Coordinates of C-alpha atoms and ligand atoms in Angstrom, one line a residue:
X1 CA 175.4 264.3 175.8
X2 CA 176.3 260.7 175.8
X3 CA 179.7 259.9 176.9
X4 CA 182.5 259.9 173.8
X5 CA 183.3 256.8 172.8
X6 CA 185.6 255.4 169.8
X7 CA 184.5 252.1 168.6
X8 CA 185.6 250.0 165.5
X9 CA 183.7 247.8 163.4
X10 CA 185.9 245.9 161.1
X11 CA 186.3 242.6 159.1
X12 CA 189.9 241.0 158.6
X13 CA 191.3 237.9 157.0
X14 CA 192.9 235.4 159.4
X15 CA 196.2 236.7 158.7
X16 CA 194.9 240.1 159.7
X17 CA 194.6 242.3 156.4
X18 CA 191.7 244.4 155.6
X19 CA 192.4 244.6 151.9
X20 CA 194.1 242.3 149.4
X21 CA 196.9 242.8 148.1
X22 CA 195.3 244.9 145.4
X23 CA 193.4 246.6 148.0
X24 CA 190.6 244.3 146.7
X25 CA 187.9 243.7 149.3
X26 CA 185.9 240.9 147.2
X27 CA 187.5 238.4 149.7
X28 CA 184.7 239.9 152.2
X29 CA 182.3 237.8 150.3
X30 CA 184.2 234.7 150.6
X31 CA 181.5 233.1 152.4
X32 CA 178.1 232.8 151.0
X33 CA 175.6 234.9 153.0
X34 CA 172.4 233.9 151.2
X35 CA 170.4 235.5 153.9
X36 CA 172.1 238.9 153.9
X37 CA 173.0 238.3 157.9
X38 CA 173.8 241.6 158.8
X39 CA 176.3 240.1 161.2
X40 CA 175.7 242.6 164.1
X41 CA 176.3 245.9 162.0
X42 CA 172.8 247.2 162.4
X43 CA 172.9 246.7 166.1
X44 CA 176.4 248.4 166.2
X45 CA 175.1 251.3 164.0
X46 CA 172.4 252.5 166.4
X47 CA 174.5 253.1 169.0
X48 CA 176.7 255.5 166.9
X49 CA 176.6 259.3 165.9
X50 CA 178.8 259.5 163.8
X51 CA 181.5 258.1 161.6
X52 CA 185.6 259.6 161.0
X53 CA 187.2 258.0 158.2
X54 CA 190.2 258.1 156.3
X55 CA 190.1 259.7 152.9
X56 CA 191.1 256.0 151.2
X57 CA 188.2 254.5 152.6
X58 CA 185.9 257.1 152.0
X59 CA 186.8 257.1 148.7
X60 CA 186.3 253.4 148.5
X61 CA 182.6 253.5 149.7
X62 CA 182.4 256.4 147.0
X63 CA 183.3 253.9 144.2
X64 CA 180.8 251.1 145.6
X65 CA 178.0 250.7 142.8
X66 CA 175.4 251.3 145.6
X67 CA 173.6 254.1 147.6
X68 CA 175.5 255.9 150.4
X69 CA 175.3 253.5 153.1
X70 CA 175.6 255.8 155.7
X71 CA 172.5 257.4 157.5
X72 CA 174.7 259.1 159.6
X73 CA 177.4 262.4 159.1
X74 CA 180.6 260.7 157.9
X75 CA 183.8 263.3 159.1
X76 CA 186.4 262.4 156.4
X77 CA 190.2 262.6 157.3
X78 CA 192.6 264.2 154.7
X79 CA 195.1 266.7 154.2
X80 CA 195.0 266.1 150.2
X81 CA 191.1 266.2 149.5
X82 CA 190.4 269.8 149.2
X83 CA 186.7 269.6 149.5
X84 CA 183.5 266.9 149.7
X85 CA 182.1 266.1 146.3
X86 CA 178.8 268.1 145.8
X87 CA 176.9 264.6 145.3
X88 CA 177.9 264.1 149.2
X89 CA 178.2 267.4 150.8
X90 CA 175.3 267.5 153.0
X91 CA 176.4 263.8 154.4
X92 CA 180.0 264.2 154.3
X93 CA 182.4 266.9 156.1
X94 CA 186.3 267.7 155.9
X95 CA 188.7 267.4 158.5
X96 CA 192.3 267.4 159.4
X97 CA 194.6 268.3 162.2
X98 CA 195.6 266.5 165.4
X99 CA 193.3 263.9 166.5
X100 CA 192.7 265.7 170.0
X101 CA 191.4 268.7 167.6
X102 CA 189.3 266.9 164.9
X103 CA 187.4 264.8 167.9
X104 CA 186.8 268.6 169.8
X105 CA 185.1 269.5 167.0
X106 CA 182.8 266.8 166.1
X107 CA 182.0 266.9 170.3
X108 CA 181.4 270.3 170.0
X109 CA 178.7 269.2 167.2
X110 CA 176.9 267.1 169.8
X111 CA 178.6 263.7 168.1
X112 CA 179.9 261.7 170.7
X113 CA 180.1 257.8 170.1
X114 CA 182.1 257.4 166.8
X115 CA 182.7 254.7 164.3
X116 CA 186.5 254.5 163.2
X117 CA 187.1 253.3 160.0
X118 CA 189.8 253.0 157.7
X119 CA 193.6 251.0 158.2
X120 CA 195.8 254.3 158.6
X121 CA 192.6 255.9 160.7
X122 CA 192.4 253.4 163.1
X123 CA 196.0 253.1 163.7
X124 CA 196.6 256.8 164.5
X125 CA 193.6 256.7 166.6
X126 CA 195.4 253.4 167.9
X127 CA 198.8 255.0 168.4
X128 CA 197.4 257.7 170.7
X129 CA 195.4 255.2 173.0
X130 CA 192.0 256.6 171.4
X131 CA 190.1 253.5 170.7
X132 CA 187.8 252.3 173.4
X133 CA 185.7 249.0 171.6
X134 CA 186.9 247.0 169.0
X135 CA 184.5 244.4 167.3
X136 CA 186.8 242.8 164.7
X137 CA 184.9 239.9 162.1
X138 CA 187.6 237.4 160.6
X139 CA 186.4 235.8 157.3
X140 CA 188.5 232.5 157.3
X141 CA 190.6 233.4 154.3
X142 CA 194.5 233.9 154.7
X143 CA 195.5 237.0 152.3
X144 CA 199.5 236.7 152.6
X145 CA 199.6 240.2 151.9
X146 CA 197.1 243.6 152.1
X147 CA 196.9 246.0 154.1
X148 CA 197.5 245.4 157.6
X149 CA 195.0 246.2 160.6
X150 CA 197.6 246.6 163.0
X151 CA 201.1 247.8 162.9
X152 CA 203.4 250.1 164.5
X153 CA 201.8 250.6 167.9
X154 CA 204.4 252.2 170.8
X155 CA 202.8 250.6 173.3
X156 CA 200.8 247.5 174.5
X157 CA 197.2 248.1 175.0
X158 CA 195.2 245.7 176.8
X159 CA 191.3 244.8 175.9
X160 CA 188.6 242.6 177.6
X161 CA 186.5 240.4 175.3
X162 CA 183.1 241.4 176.1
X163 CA 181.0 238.9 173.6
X164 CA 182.1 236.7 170.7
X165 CA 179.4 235.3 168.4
X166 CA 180.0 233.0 165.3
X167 CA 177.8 233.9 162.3
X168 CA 176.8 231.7 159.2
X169 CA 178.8 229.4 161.3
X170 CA 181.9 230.5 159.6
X171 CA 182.7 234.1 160.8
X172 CA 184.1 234.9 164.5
X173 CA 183.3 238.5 165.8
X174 CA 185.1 239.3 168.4
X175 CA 183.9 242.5 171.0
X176 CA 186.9 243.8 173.2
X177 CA 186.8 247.0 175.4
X178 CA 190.0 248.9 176.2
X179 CA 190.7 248.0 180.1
X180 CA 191.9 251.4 181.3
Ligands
LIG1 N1 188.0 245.1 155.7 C1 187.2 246.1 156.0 O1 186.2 245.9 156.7 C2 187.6 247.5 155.6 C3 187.0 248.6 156.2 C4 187.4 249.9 155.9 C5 188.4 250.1 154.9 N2 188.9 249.0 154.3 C6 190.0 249.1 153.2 O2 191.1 249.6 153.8 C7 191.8 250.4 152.9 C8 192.0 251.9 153.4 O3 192.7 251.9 154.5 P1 194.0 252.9 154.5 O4 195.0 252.3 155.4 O5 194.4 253.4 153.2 O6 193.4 254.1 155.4 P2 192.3 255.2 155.5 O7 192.3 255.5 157.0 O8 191.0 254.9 154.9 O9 192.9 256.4 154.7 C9 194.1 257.0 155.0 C10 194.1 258.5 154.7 O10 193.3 259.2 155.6 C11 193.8 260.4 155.8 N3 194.0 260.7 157.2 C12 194.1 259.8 158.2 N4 194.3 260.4 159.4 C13 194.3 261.7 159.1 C14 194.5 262.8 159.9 N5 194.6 262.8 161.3 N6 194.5 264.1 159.3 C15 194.3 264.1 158.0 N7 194.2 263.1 157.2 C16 194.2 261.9 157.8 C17 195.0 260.6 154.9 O11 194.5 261.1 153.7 P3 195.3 262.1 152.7 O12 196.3 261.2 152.0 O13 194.3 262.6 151.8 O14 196.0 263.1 153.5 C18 195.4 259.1 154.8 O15 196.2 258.9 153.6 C19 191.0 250.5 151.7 O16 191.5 249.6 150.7 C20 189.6 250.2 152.2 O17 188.8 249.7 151.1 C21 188.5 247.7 154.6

């Protein structure tokens, strides 16, 4: 088994949103990507097992006029969402609980390097010092309002930048690793 490891893969604005303030995400496409650059995510994707998401973003993707982008099992955070839609219920699984708990079990499943997504998901894993890469895309747009990234941490956290990389010469993605 592969060492567990919580990694994030997420776009922002400059001013550091991750959805309007309409919880819009159209702004994403601010720059023209005539090539379809896939801007690092297929890389980042083979290196994972598994995603956890909140249930917000989950049910984002759901609305999405495309195919389930996920070849991987998605863990979905909620207490509200009773259960999976049948459409998704091979791909996607329930959870709630602590954060210590809901990562036991998807260890237990033999998923070990996770994708974090979601604003409130990150930040809780965040809050409890459970993130351990961070590769954060800005699209040079300023939002003046959203949904923040980052807010409410206790404590500082430090990170090393491990690679930064410009693509379609207009979007910066920065890698940082938790220094621990
Ligand atoms: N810019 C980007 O690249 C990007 C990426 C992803 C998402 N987004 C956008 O960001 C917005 C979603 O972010 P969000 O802040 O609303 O957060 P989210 O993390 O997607 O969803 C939050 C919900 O997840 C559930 N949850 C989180 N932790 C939980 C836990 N430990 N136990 C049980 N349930 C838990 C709760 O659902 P219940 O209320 O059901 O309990 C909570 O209300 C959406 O607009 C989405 O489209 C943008």
């Amino acid at each position: 088994m592969k060492e567990p490891k919580n990694c994030v893969f997420i776009a922002t604005s400059i001013d550091g949103y991750i959805a309007d303030k309409n919880d819009g995400l159209e702004w994403l496409n601010a720059v023209p990507n005539p090539n379809n650059d896939d801007m690092g995510y297929v890389e980042f994707i083979k290196e994972i097992d598994a995603l956890v998401m909140g249930r917000n973003t989950f049910e984002t993707v759901l609305g999405f006029d495309v195919d389930w982008p996920y070849d991987k099992p998605v863990f979905v955070l909620s207490n509200k969402l009773k259960v999976i839609p049948v459409s998704h219920k091979e791909k996607a699984f329930l959870l709630k609980g602590n954060l210590g708990e809901i990562l036991d079990q998807i260890h237990q499943k033999g998923f070990t390097r996770l994708y974090i997504d979601g604003g409130a998901t990150i930040r809780s894993f965040l809050q409890e010092d459970l993130i351990d890469e961070m590769a954060l895309s800005t699209i040079p747009v300023l939002l003046g309002g959203g949904s923040p990234l980052f807010n409410g941490l206790p404590k500082e956290l430090k990170f090393e930048l491990v690679k930064s990389k410009t693509y379609i010469n207009q979007i910066t993605q920065n890698h940082y690793k938790r220094i621990r």
